[in-house]
């Protein structure tokens, strides 16, 4: 057995992030509390440089390295760029919140960067084990992040729940992978898919094991996404974690989860599309239904947004289950749009919060228009976009996934999706009603750093601008799916 | 040459539009003077170019122009275009519309001088001019409909121009609704044309029309109706709305709530004649259906006589003129029904001049009287308003058809044409228009004497301020008085000289004007004949009765009123059309609406569907939120159940 030196070039961004995360971890020890901003800036710089590297390395051809366990293709590049971007935005939004709560420490950034590394690995993994590795790296970072606020019982409880449930899900995923390995005798995704096709394993004596493995894998993915009935952790963790962490958990990992689906279900188990399509249909309907209906009953905006996430996952699954290139592009578009909207939505919660005040009750949004008309209009754009009202980008996201399923003749499913999205409009517009038509309960001034205000405004305006000119982002997503 | 003419046609239409846009959108920036300059210049350009077009088409006898300017869309082979058809009919309409419009624009500078909505007013009237020009220059039904609706819209806006005045709002709503009825018929007519001809282009439709005469359709199963008759009657329903024919006339008297220049421009001279113009334009189709012509004739005759009668009991100066407009529109319609299209258009032209004159004269009186419109409170104004007096006298003489004045020629031609007509209903129509002459003379001079002669009945304050209005108001009066006198002398070329060429088609057996033309011996012969004929003596009788009853023995009208209370009441209630409409249509529609609102909207849609779903979703939401218990083992359990369910359903042979 000869050892061939692998080509490190495609993985330079990962290597860079790893080195920088370690460096920041150590460097942070030598930074005093009042100079913590150095850590923050170094983390941002890391993401910017990683983005530049990724852009430089970008090419449309698919490159495999590390004996085929790592892949770099158009989709991975696009997803990574959005991971950097959204993570950077998360860092900017959370600075004020963290420093007000004495959480402005190096750990947040180091864990955040390691999480980014985990997601990058998930995005570029081309082997069951690599996928698992990436997933675990991300998950461990997230568990720790939820528990960052050690003296908060809510945060500790949330971390505990997340950890236990996450462990179950990881176990199921790993079990599923081992069953699949047992059937095909390989962990490499392309080889696996080829073996299944070549030996026609979907119908033979191994079909039961194959199906069982597939179901387990789907459960693992569904947990990561937060699809019903594997969504239970979502509201509690979103609610219990510090808002800055919720912001992170709620947005970026969805990009990696999308890659997880693409690698495992589409590339690996593409042959079994007819079977996992039905499972995804059930989960999509349940997610859209439960997410939208229960969101109505929430009085806490973080919980409301958690249920909103669940419903968005339902829509995202629609694109996947269509099983067409167009559908995958639509799902990718939806995922990206979702992260942009969500990061803006939680960003708004952060903007309104201050020391000792979380701004996470719906009533805290009453009369926002009187307190800060600009914030109110930004929130209005974000809520309209989440509800899917044109001309915001949220409309095109919903439109493209629904179009994808109509094109595969699932018109009844499209009708269900539309009905649930109509139900969902209610709770988004309720926020707008509170902001514009009610009297404010809280009249203290809104304090925030100017950089946050700027980025948040850009965030909201991007939602509007992309809605008016959705073509470029759509084209990127279409080009990314080959 | 044709290229430069095309530019001119475009400029005629666009100049007023440009003025309207500038005055409307930038009214604040350009100020009051800016607004009236830009719109007046725009309309003046249109007027001058219309003269050029008239010279080109009529005097130089150039062939008519029919071309497309812009294709809006093509759908299943049907082209929707903006195009111009400029022939002799269009040329004369252009002249009438732009001339009256220009006069009204000038007059408005004085009349609306102190109004806060000055710029808005100019914007509207220029927009109206644009719309009306689009209508008369159209070469296809779609553009005709555009112009038709656009003038309707502007009319609506202008009747309610003083939008804080309750009666004005009522009037504009009424005008809008009544016109919807007519427009619905019109639209159905256009739809029928589209259905049977598969084209909206005039030329194509007219060419194909003769092949359609035998075609029938069954609207009510079992009875076959001639397609051509149905189309023509539907189109005529549109004309009835716009040109205020019985029973769709109810909006016109109320439209007098708008400012007087509007009454002159829109509700007397131009817009209301759109229906007349349209029927004349569609003559190749109307000629194919004698039934439709009969309908037109009878409706016109009823309008001519019975609306004139209402003018006798009105005391509001503008309403008297308004009823006279209704009656004169009836005359024009009668002419159309008798296939004397040229006479109808001729009367349209002379009427535009003298009726605009009468309205603007009435406006001048109103200004002098400080916006008092009740003629029973006027009297003896002759010595205070000499110029207005003479202008009004010319207008009134033209209206009653006094020999030598324009109205004489056009009205006499119509009466003679009806006399010569042989289609069903012609006898009735002849009787109506003859009696109408007496009635016209009577109400016109009743108003004239009550305003300018008789003893002064206004209060002292008003009297002390009576004086001739500003020059800018008087100038258009004089400018309109001239055509009111002389326009009639074009009778020969217009009616008997084949002026319209192929713009108007009259079939051999209907050609009443040709019969008149045989005995035509020149203007003076026509006048001499007129002096001996019945209509002249009827007019004189009407004039003298008015003089006797209101100037000489003012006590008699009161006596008649009490003696013939029944007739008086019928007239003062306008035959009960308004009450009937209010009760039956308005009341019925409201009742029906309330019913649907209560049952359909409140109970079914709001109660069951909207609030019902909202409530059930809310209820459901409140229940299933408790699935989220907060217990970790519940969550883990849910996951495992989910897994088990999936495995059971999706893993076969387990």
PDB file of N, CA and C in Angstrom, chain A residues 132-175:
ATOM      1  N   UNK A 132     -20.035  12.659   8.474  1.00  0.00           N
ATOM      2  CA  UNK A 132     -20.284  12.492   9.918  1.00  0.00           C
ATOM      3  C   UNK A 132     -19.319  13.335  10.737  1.00  0.00           C
ATOM      4  N   UNK A 133     -18.077  13.340  10.274  1.00  0.00           N
ATOM      5  CA  UNK A 133     -17.026  14.127  10.949  1.00  0.00           C
ATOM      6  C   UNK A 133     -17.415  15.594  10.983  1.00  0.00           C
ATOM      7  N   UNK A 134     -17.785  16.109   9.818  1.00  0.00           N
ATOM      8  CA  UNK A 134     -18.182  17.516   9.738  1.00  0.00           C
ATOM      9  C   UNK A 134     -19.367  17.797  10.632  1.00  0.00           C
ATOM     10  N   UNK A 135     -20.345  16.919  10.564  1.00  0.00           N
ATOM     11  CA  UNK A 135     -21.570  17.102  11.324  1.00  0.00           C
ATOM     12  C   UNK A 135     -21.294  17.144  12.811  1.00  0.00           C
ATOM     13  N   UNK A 136     -20.445  16.225  13.273  1.00  0.00           N
ATOM     14  CA  UNK A 136     -20.138  16.171  14.707  1.00  0.00           C
ATOM     15  C   UNK A 136     -19.358  17.388  15.154  1.00  0.00           C
ATOM     16  N   UNK A 137     -18.443  17.836  14.285  1.00  0.00           N
ATOM     17  CA  UNK A 137     -17.670  19.035  14.633  1.00  0.00           C
ATOM     18  C   UNK A 137     -18.611  20.218  14.816  1.00  0.00           C
ATOM     19  N   UNK A 138     -19.521  20.349  13.881  1.00  0.00           N
ATOM     20  CA  UNK A 138     -20.493  21.441  13.982  1.00  0.00           C
ATOM     21  C   UNK A 138     -21.348  21.286  15.230  1.00  0.00           C
ATOM     22  N   UNK A 139     -21.873  20.067  15.428  1.00  0.00           N
ATOM     23  CA  UNK A 139     -22.803  19.863  16.540  1.00  0.00           C
ATOM     24  C   UNK A 139     -22.147  20.158  17.872  1.00  0.00           C
ATOM     25  N   UNK A 140     -20.929  19.685  18.053  1.00  0.00           N
ATOM     26  CA  UNK A 140     -20.258  19.914  19.330  1.00  0.00           C
ATOM     27  C   UNK A 140     -20.073  21.399  19.590  1.00  0.00           C
ATOM     28  N   UNK A 141     -19.716  22.118  18.549  1.00  0.00           N
ATOM     29  CA  UNK A 141     -19.572  23.567  18.715  1.00  0.00           C
ATOM     30  C   UNK A 141     -20.900  24.186  19.126  1.00  0.00           C
ATOM     31  N   UNK A 142     -21.981  23.719  18.502  1.00  0.00           N
ATOM     32  CA  UNK A 142     -23.287  24.303  18.798  1.00  0.00           C
ATOM     33  C   UNK A 142     -23.715  23.996  20.231  1.00  0.00           C
ATOM     34  N   UNK A 143     -23.488  22.746  20.687  1.00  0.00           N
ATOM     35  CA  UNK A 143     -23.839  22.402  22.083  1.00  0.00           C
ATOM     36  C   UNK A 143     -23.145  23.367  23.020  1.00  0.00           C
ATOM     37  N   UNK A 144     -21.854  23.558  22.762  1.00  0.00           N
ATOM     38  CA  UNK A 144     -21.078  24.415  23.653  1.00  0.00           C
ATOM     39  C   UNK A 144     -21.569  25.850  23.594  1.00  0.00           C
ATOM     40  N   UNK A 145     -21.924  26.284  22.386  1.00  0.00           N
ATOM     41  CA  UNK A 145     -22.378  27.662  22.244  1.00  0.00           C
ATOM     42  C   UNK A 145     -23.686  27.905  22.992  1.00  0.00           C
ATOM     43  N   UNK A 146     -24.587  26.920  22.919  1.00  0.00           N
ATOM     44  CA  UNK A 146     -25.862  27.096  23.621  1.00  0.00           C
ATOM     45  C   UNK A 146     -25.609  27.260  25.116  1.00  0.00           C
ATOM     46  N   UNK A 147     -24.604  26.535  25.606  1.00  0.00           N
ATOM     47  CA  UNK A 147     -24.321  26.579  27.047  1.00  0.00           C
ATOM     48  C   UNK A 147     -23.388  27.716  27.425  1.00  0.00           C
ATOM     49  N   UNK A 148     -23.143  28.609  26.493  1.00  0.00           N
ATOM     50  CA  UNK A 148     -22.161  29.668  26.734  1.00  0.00           C
ATOM     51  C   UNK A 148     -22.501  30.504  27.959  1.00  0.00           C
ATOM     52  N   UNK A 149     -23.786  30.744  28.128  1.00  0.00           N
ATOM     53  CA  UNK A 149     -24.216  31.544  29.268  1.00  0.00           C
ATOM     54  C   UNK A 149     -24.449  30.601  30.442  1.00  0.00           C
ATOM     55  N   UNK A 150     -23.384  30.268  31.162  1.00  0.00           N
ATOM     56  CA  UNK A 150     -23.454  29.156  32.106  1.00  0.00           C
ATOM     57  C   UNK A 150     -24.409  29.415  33.250  1.00  0.00           C
ATOM     58  N   UNK A 151     -24.568  30.703  33.641  1.00  0.00           N
ATOM     59  CA  UNK A 151     -25.410  30.977  34.802  1.00  0.00           C
ATOM     60  C   UNK A 151     -26.892  31.041  34.465  1.00  0.00           C
ATOM     61  N   UNK A 152     -27.226  30.905  33.173  1.00  0.00           N
ATOM     62  CA  UNK A 152     -28.650  30.937  32.807  1.00  0.00           C
ATOM     63  C   UNK A 152     -29.193  29.516  32.799  1.00  0.00           C
ATOM     64  N   UNK A 153     -30.246  29.288  33.617  1.00  0.00           N
ATOM     65  CA  UNK A 153     -30.777  27.920  33.659  1.00  0.00           C
ATOM     66  C   UNK A 153     -31.451  27.545  32.354  1.00  0.00           C
ATOM     67  N   UNK A 154     -32.041  28.565  31.686  1.00  0.00           N
ATOM     68  CA  UNK A 154     -32.673  28.269  30.396  1.00  0.00           C
ATOM     69  C   UNK A 154     -31.637  27.747  29.420  1.00  0.00           C
ATOM     70  N   UNK A 155     -30.482  28.445  29.358  1.00  0.00           N
ATOM     71  CA  UNK A 155     -29.444  28.071  28.407  1.00  0.00           C
ATOM     72  C   UNK A 155     -28.914  26.686  28.736  1.00  0.00           C
ATOM     73  N   UNK A 156     -28.697  26.400  30.022  1.00  0.00           N
ATOM     74  CA  UNK A 156     -28.160  25.093  30.400  1.00  0.00           C
ATOM     75  C   UNK A 156     -29.139  23.988  30.032  1.00  0.00           C
ATOM     76  N   UNK A 157     -30.436  24.256  30.311  1.00  0.00           N
ATOM     77  CA  UNK A 157     -31.442  23.257  29.993  1.00  0.00           C
ATOM     78  C   UNK A 157     -31.479  23.009  28.495  1.00  0.00           C
ATOM     79  N   UNK A 158     -31.436  24.122  27.734  1.00  0.00           N
ATOM     80  CA  UNK A 158     -31.480  24.000  26.288  1.00  0.00           C
ATOM     81  C   UNK A 158     -30.292  23.201  25.789  1.00  0.00           C
ATOM     82  N   UNK A 159     -29.104  23.492  26.329  1.00  0.00           N
ATOM     83  CA  UNK A 159     -27.889  22.799  25.889  1.00  0.00           C
ATOM     84  C   UNK A 159     -27.997  21.314  26.166  1.00  0.00           C
ATOM     85  N   UNK A 160     -28.544  21.028  27.346  1.00  0.00           N
ATOM     86  CA  UNK A 160     -28.688  19.625  27.735  1.00  0.00           C
ATOM     87  C   UNK A 160     -29.628  18.896  26.773  1.00  0.00           C
ATOM     88  N   UNK A 161     -30.769  19.511  26.533  1.00  0.00           N
ATOM     89  CA  UNK A 161     -31.732  18.890  25.631  1.00  0.00           C
ATOM     90  C   UNK A 161     -31.119  18.698  24.256  1.00  0.00           C
ATOM     91  N   UNK A 162     -30.477  19.742  23.794  1.00  0.00           N
ATOM     92  CA  UNK A 162     -29.904  19.714  22.459  1.00  0.00           C
ATOM     93  C   UNK A 162     -28.873  18.588  22.347  1.00  0.00           C
ATOM     94  N   UNK A 163     -28.068  18.493  23.394  1.00  0.00           N
ATOM     95  CA  UNK A 163     -27.003  17.494  23.371  1.00  0.00           C
ATOM     96  C   UNK A 163     -27.579  16.074  23.326  1.00  0.00           C
ATOM     97  N   UNK A 164     -28.552  15.816  24.196  1.00  0.00           N
ATOM     98  CA  UNK A 164     -29.109  14.456  24.266  1.00  0.00           C
ATOM     99  C   UNK A 164     -29.809  14.098  22.958  1.00  0.00           C
ATOM    100  N   UNK A 165     -30.669  15.011  22.499  1.00  0.00           N
ATOM    101  CA  UNK A 165     -31.408  14.717  21.273  1.00  0.00           C
ATOM    102  C   UNK A 165     -30.471  14.627  20.091  1.00  0.00           C
ATOM    103  N   UNK A 166     -29.470  15.532  20.069  1.00  0.00           N
ATOM    104  CA  UNK A 166     -28.499  15.520  18.980  1.00  0.00           C
ATOM    105  C   UNK A 166     -27.739  14.204  18.963  1.00  0.00           C
ATOM    106  N   UNK A 167     -27.430  13.682  20.156  1.00  0.00           N
ATOM    107  CA  UNK A 167     -26.705  12.422  20.230  1.00  0.00           C
ATOM    108  C   UNK A 167     -27.546  11.293  19.655  1.00  0.00           C
ATOM    109  N   UNK A 168     -28.856  11.309  19.990  1.00  0.00           N
ATOM    110  CA  UNK A 168     -29.739  10.269  19.431  1.00  0.00           C
ATOM    111  C   UNK A 168     -29.733  10.350  17.924  1.00  0.00           C
ATOM    112  N   UNK A 169     -29.896  11.589  17.414  1.00  0.00           N
ATOM    113  CA  UNK A 169     -29.952  11.758  15.971  1.00  0.00           C
ATOM    114  C   UNK A 169     -28.652  11.319  15.320  1.00  0.00           C
ATOM    115  N   UNK A 170     -27.517  11.703  15.924  1.00  0.00           N
ATOM    116  CA  UNK A 170     -26.228  11.313  15.358  1.00  0.00           C
ATOM    117  C   UNK A 170     -26.091   9.808  15.349  1.00  0.00           C
ATOM    118  N   UNK A 171     -26.548   9.206  16.447  1.00  0.00           N
ATOM    119  CA  UNK A 171     -26.486   7.750  16.526  1.00  0.00           C
ATOM    120  C   UNK A 171     -27.287   7.116  15.409  1.00  0.00           C
ATOM    121  N   UNK A 172     -28.503   7.623  15.182  1.00  0.00           N
ATOM    122  CA  UNK A 172     -29.347   7.063  14.128  1.00  0.00           C
ATOM    123  C   UNK A 172     -28.695   7.243  12.762  1.00  0.00           C
ATOM    124  N   UNK A 173     -28.121   8.442  12.563  1.00  0.00           N
ATOM    125  CA  UNK A 173     -27.478   8.713  11.280  1.00  0.00           C
ATOM    126  C   UNK A 173     -26.328   7.746  11.047  1.00  0.00           C
ATOM    127  N   UNK A 174     -25.542   7.593  12.094  1.00  0.00           N
ATOM    128  CA  UNK A 174     -24.372   6.729  11.969  1.00  0.00           C
ATOM    129  C   UNK A 174     -24.796   5.282  11.744  1.00  0.00           C
ATOM    130  N   UNK A 175     -25.848   4.889  12.448  1.00  0.00           N
ATOM    131  CA  UNK A 175     -26.373   3.539  12.279  1.00  0.00           C
ATOM    132  C   UNK A 175     -26.834   3.322  10.841  1.00  0.00           C
TER     133      UNK A 175
END
